[in-house]
Short mmCIF file of C-alpha atoms in Angstrom, two decimals:
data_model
loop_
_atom_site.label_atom_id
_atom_site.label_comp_id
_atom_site.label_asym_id
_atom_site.label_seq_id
_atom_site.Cartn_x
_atom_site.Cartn_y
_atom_site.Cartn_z
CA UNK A 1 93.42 73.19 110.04
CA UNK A 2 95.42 75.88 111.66
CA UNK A 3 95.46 79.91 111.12
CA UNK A 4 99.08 80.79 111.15
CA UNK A 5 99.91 84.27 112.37
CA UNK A 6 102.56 87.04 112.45
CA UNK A 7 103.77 88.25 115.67
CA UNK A 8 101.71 91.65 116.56
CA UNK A 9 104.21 94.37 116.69
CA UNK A 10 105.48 95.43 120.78
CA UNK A 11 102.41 96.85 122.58
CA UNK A 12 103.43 100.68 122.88
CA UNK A 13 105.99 100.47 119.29
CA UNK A 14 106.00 101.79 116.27
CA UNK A 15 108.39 99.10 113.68
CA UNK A 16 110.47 101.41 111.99
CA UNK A 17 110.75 100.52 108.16
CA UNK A 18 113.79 98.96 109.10
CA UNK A 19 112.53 96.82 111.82
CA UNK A 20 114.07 98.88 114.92
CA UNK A 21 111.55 100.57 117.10
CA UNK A 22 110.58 104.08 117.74
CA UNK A 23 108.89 105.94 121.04
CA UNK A 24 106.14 106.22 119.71
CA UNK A 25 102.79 105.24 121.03
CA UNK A 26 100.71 102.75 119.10
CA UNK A 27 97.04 101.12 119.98
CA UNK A 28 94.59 98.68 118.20
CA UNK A 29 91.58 100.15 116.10
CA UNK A 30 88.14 98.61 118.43
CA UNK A 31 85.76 100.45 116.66
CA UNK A 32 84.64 103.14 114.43
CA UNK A 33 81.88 105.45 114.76
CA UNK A 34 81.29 108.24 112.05
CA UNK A 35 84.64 109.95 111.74
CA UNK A 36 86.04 109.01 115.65
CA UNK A 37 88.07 105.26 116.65
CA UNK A 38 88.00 103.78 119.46
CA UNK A 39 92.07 102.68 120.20
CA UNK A 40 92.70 100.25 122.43
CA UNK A 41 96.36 98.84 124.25
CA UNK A 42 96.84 96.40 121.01
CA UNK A 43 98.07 93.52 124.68
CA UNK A 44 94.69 94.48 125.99
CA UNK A 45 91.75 94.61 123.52
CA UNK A 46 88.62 95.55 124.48
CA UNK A 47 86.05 98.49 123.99
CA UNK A 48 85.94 99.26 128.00
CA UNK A 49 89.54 100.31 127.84
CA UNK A 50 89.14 102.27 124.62
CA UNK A 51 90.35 105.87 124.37
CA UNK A 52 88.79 108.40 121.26
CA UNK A 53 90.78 109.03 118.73
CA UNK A 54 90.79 111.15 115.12
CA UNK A 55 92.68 111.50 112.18
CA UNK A 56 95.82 113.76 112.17
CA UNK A 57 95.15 116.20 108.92
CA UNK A 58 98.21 114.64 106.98
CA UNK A 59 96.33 111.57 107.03
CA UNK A 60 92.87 112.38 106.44
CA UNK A 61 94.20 114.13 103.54
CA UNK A 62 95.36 111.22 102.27
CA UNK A 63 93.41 109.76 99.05
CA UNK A 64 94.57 106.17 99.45
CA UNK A 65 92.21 103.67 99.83
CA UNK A 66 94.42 101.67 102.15
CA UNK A 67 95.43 104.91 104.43
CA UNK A 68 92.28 104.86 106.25
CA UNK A 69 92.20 102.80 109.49
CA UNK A 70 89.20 100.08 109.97
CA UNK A 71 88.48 98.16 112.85
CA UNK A 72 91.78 96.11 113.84
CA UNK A 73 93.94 97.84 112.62
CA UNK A 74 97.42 98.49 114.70
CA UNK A 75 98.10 102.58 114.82
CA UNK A 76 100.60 105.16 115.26
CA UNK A 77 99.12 107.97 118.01
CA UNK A 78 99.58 111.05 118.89
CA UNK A 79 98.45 111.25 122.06
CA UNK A 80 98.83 115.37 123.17
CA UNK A 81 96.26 117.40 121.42
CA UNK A 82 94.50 119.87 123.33
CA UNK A 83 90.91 118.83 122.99
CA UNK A 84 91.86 115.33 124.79
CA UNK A 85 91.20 113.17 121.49
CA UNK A 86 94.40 111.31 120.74
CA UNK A 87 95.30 111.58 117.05
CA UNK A 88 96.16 108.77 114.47
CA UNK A 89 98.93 109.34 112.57
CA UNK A 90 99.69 106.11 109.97
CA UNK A 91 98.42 102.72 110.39
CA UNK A 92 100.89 100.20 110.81
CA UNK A 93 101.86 97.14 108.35
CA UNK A 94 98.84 94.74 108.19
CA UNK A 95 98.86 91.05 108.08
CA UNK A 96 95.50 90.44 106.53
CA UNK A 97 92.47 93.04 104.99
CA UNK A 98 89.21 92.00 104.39
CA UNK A 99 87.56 94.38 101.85
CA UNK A 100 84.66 93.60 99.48
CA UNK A 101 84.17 95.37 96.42
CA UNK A 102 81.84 98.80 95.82
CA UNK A 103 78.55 97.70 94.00
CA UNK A 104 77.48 100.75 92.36
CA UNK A 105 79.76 99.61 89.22
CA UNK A 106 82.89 101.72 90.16
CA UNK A 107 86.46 100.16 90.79
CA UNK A 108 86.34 101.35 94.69
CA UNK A 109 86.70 99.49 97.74
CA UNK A 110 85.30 99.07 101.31
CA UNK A 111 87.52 97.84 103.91
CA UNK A 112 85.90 95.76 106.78
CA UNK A 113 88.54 94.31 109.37
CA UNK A 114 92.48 94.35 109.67
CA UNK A 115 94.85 91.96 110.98
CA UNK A 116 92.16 88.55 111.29
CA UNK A 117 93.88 85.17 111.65
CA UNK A 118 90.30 83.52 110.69
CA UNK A 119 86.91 84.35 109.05
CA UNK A 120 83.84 82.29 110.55
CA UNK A 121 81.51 82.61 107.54
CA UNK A 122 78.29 82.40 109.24
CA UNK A 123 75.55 80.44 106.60
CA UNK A 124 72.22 80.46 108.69
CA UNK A 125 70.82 76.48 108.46
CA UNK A 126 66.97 77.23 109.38
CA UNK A 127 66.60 78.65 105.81
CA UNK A 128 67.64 77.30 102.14
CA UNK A 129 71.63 77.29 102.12
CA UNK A 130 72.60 79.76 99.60
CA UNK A 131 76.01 78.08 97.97
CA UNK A 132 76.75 81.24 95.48
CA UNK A 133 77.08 83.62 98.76
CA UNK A 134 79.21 81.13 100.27
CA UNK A 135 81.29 81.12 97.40
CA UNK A 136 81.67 84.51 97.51
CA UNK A 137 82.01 85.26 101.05
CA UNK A 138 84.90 82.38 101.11
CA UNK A 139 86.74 84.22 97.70
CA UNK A 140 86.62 87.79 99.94
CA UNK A 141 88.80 86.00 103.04
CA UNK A 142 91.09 83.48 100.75
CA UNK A 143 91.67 86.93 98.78
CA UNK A 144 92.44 88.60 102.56
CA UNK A 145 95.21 86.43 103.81
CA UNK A 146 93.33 85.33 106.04
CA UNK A 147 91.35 81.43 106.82
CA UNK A 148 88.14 80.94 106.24
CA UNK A 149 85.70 78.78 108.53
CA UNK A 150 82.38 78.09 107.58
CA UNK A 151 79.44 77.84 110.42
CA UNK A 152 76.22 76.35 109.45
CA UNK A 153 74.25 78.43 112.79
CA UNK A 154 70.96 77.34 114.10
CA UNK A 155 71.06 73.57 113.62
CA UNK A 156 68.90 73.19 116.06
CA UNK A 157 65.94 74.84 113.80
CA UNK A 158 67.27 72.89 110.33
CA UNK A 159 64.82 70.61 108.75
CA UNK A 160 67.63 68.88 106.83
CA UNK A 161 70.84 68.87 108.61
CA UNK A 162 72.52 66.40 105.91
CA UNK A 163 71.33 68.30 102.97
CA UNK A 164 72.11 71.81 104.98
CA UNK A 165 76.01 70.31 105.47
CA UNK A 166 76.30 69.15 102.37
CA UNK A 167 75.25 72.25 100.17
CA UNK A 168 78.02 74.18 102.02
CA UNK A 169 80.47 71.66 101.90
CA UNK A 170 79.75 71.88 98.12
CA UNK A 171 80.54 75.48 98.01
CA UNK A 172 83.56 75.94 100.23
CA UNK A 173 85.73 72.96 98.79
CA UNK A 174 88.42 72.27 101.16
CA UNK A 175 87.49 74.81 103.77
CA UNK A 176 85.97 73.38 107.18
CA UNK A 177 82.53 72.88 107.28
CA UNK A 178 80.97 73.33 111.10
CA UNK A 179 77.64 72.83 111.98
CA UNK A 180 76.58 74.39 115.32
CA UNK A 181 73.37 75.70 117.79
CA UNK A 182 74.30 78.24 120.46
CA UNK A 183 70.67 77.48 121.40
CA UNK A 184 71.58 73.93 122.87
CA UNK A 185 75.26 74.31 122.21
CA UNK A 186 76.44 71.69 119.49
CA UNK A 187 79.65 71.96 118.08
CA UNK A 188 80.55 75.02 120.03
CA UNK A 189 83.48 73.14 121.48
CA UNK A 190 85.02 72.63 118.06
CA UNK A 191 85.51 76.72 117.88
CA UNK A 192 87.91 76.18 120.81
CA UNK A 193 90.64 75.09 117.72
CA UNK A 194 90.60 78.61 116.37
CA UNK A 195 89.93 80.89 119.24
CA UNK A 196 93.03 80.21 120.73
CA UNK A 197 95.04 83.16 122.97
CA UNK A 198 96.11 86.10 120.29
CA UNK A 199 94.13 85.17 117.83
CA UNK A 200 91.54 87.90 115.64
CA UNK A 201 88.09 86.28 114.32
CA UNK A 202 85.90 88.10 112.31
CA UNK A 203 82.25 86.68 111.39
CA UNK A 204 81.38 87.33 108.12
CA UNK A 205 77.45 86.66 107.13
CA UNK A 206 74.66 88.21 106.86
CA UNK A 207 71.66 89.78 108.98
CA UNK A 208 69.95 87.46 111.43
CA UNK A 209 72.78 84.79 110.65
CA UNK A 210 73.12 84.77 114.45
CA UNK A 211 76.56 86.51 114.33
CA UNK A 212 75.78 88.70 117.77
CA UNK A 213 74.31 85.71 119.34
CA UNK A 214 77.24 83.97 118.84
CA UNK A 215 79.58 86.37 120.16
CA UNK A 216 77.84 87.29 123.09
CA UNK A 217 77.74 83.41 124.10
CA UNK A 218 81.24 83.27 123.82
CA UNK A 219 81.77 86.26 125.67
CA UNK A 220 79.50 84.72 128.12
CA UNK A 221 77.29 87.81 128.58
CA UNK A 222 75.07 90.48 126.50
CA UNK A 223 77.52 92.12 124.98
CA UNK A 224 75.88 93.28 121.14
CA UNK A 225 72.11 93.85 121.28
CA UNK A 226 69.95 91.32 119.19
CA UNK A 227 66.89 91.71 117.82
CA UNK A 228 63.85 89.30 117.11
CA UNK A 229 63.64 87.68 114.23
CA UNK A 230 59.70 87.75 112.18
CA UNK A 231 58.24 84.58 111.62
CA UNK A 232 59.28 84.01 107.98
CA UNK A 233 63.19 84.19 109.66
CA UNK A 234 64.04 87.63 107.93
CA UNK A 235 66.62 88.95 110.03
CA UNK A 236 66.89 92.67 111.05
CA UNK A 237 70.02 94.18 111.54
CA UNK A 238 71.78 93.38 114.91
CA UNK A 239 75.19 94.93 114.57
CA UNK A 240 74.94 98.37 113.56
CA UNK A 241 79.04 98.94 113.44
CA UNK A 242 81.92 96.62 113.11
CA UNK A 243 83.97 96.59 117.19
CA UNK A 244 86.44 94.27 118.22
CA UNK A 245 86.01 92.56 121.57
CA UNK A 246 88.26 90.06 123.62
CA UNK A 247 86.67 87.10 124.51
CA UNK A 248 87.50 85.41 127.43
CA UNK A 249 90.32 83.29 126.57
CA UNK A 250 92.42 85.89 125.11
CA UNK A 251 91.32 85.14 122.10
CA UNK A 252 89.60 88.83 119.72
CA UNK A 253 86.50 88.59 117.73
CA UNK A 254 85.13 91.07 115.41
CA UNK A 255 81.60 91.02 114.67
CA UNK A 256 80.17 93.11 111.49
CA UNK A 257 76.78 94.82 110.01
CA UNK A 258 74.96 92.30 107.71
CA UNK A 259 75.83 92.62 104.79
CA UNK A 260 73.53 92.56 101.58
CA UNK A 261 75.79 92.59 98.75
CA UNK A 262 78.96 91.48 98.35
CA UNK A 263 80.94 92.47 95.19
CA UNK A 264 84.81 90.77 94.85
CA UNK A 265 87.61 92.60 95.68
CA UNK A 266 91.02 91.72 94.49
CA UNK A 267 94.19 93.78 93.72
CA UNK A 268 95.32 92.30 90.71
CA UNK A 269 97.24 89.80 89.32
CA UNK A 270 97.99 86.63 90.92
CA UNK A 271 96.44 87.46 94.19
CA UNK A 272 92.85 87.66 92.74
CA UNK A 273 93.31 83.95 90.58
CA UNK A 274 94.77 82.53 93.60
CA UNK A 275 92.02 83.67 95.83
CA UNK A 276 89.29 82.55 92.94
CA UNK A 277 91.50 78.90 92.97
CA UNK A 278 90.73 78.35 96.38
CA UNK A 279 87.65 78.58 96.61
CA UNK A 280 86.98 76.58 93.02
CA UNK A 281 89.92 73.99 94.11
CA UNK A 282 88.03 71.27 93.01
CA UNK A 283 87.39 73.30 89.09
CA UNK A 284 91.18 74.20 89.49
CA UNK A 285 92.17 70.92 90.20
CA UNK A 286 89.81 69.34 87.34
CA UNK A 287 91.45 72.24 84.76
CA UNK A 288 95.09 70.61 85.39
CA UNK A 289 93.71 67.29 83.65
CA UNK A 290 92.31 69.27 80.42
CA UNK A 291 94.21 68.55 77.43
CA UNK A 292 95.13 72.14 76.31
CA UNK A 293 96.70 74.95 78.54
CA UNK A 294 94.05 77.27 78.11
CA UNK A 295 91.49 75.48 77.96
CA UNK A 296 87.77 77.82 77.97
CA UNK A 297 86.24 75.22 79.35
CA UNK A 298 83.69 75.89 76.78
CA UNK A 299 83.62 73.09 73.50
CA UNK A 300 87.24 72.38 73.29
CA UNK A 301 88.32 68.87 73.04
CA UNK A 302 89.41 67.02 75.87
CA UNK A 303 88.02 69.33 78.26
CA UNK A 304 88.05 67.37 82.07
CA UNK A 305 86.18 70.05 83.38
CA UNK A 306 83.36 69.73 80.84
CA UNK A 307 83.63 65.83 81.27
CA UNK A 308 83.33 65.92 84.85
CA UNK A 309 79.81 68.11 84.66
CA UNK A 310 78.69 65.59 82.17
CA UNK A 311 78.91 62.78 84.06
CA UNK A 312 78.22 64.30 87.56
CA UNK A 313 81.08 64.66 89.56
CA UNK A 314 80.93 68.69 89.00
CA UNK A 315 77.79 70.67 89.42
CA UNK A 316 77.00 72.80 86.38
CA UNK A 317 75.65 75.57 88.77
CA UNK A 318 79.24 75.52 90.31
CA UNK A 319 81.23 75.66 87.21
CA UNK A 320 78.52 78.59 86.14
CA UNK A 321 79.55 80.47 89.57
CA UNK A 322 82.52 80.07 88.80
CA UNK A 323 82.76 81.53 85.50
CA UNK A 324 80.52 84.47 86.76
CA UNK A 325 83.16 85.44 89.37
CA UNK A 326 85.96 84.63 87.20
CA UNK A 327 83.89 87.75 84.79
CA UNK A 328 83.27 89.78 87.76
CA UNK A 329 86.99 90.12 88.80
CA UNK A 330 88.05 90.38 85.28
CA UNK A 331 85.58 93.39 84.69
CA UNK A 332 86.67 95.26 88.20
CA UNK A 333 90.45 94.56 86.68
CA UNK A 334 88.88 96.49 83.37
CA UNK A 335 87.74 99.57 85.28
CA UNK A 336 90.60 99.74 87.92
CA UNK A 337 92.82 100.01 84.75
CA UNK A 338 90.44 103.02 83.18
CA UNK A 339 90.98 104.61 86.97
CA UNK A 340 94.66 104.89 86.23
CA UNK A 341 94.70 105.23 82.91
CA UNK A 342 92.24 108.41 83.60
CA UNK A 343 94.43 109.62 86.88
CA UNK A 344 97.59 109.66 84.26
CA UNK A 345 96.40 111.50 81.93
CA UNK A 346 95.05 114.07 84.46
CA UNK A 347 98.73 114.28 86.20
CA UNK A 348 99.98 114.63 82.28
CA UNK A 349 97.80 117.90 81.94
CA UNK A 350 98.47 119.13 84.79
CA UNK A 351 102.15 118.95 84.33
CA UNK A 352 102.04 120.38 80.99
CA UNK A 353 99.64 123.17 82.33
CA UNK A 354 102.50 123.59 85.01
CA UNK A 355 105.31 123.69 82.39
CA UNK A 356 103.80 126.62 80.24
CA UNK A 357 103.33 128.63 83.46
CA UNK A 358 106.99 128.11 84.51
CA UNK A 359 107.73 128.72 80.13
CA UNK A 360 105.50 131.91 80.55
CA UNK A 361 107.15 132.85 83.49
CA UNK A 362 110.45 133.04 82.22
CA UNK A 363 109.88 134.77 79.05
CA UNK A 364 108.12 137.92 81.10
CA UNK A 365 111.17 138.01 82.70
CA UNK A 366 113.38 138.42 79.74
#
């Protein structure tokens, strides 16, 4: 399975939106701390040749979501400002964008990484495999554009290897499934496919997966601190900020906070059940064979879905996930549309407001 990529833009170029090129300078978002980026040549990506950077006021002004730029992300600069800190002024057109959804109920978003080829889903294997994160960590990249690759970590502490292989292989149908132990280095090899020269990884997973651990052994030195884990394996937080590094073989890796909860994010329409239909391929595939259309999947008559949970061959947890996130999308869909529906109205009174000023206006005048 191969990651196919767009070309990154010419180091030191701005595409124009009709392709051509401009003069001006351009650099690759490493990191983000409070309010400051850390830009980087986008042909040379790594923190120790990072310059600070802000947000021009046109742009921090701006109240789109997407404006923002998070960690990969190609930039316009400005570089002249007389304090020394360069200034962003746009981010340029991005290949992929990882987000997750807000879970305090609201329609917002939270972007993670730009501009990743893969996602290593890291699914710690010295504890119980948890299929319904999987599930949902594997909707969040397929809904990115970009691949997702699951890791089992820390084989080398897994009382059940087979069981641990199969639970995720149960939850991320179709996606590749490897098993590896930085601690005496199985299956590290097989990340050689993916980390190939140009290529963005993120790791997705979360705390005390052994996502630093993992990136500072293929960095080949301390690179993110670690901490201990406690006896029961509850991980503490390793990574404190999401920062792009390069890894030896040219290869960029992005490693990210733990994260606790992770609510869908989709933008709508076809993207969302697409992303939802990879993830479920096998319920999608199933569906196809059901006798009507639109089929609930609930008591209907020649349902192959419901056949294939009764006689085994589909998990009723999974079709149950499935539903649930098939819900959860559908009620984020519910409240983006109240958003807009609320933001239209507003713009309505406020032109109307505007138009009996200018109508007020005129009339003093005569």
């Amino acid at each position: 399975m191969t990651a196919t990529r767009t070309p990154d833009p010419q180091p030191g170029r701005t595409p124009s939106p009709h392709g051509s090129t401009s003069s001006a300078p351009t650099g690759r978002v490493v990191a983000q701390h409070r309010g400051r980026w850390l830009i980087a040549d986008p042909s040379r990506p790594g923190e120790h040749d990072a310059r600070p950077a802000i947000l021009s006021g046109r742009l921090a002004r701006d109240p789109s979501p997407d404006a923002h730029p998070v960690v990969g992300d190609q930039v316009a600069l400005d570089p002249d400002a007389a304090d020394g800190l360069a200034r962003i002024t746009g981010v340029l057109p991005r290949r992929s964008l990882l987000r997750r959804g807000a879970t305090d109920g609201t329609s917002r978003q939270q972007a993670l990484a730009a501009n990743v080829d893969v996602a290593f889903v890291v699914v710690p294997a010295d504890r119980a495999v948890n299929p319904r994160r999987i599930e949902r960590e594997v909707t969040l990249v397929w809904e990115s554009g970009a691949l997702p690759v699951v890791l089992l970590t820390k084989m080398d502490l897994c009382a059940d290897p087979d069981a641990a292989v199969a639970a995720a292989s149960g939850a991320a149908a179709g996606v590749e499934v490897v098993p590896i132990s930085v601690h005496d280095r199985h299956g590290l090899h097989v990340l050689d496919h993916w980390l190939v020269p140009g290529a963005t990884v993120v790791l997705l997973g979360a705390s005390g997966a052994g996502k630093s651990t993992l990136t500072n052994h293929l960095l080949g030195r301390e690179h993110l601190r670690t901490n201990g884990l406690r006896w029961d394996g509850a991980g503490r937080h390793t990574t404190t900020h999401r920062e792009l590094v390069a890894l030896p073989g040219g290869a960029a890796i992005i490693d990210t906070p733990g994260l606790r909860a992770l609510a869908l994010w989709a933008d709508g329409g076809d993207e969302e059940a697409t992303a939802l239909g990879q993830t479920f391929g096998d319920v999608a595939t199933l569906a196809l064979e059901c006798r009507f259309a639109d089929c609930g999947h609930r008591r209907e008559p020649g349902c192959a879905v419901l056949a294939a949970v009764a006689d085994g061959r589909l998990p009723a947890d999974r079709l149950a996930s499935w539903e649930a996130l098939g819900r959860e999308l559908a009620q984020l869909e519910r409240r983006r549309d109240a958003v807009a529906r609320a933001a239209g109205k507003a713009a309505d009174r406020r032109g109307a407001k505007a138009l009996r000023v200018r109508v007020a206006e005129k009339r003093g005048e005569g």
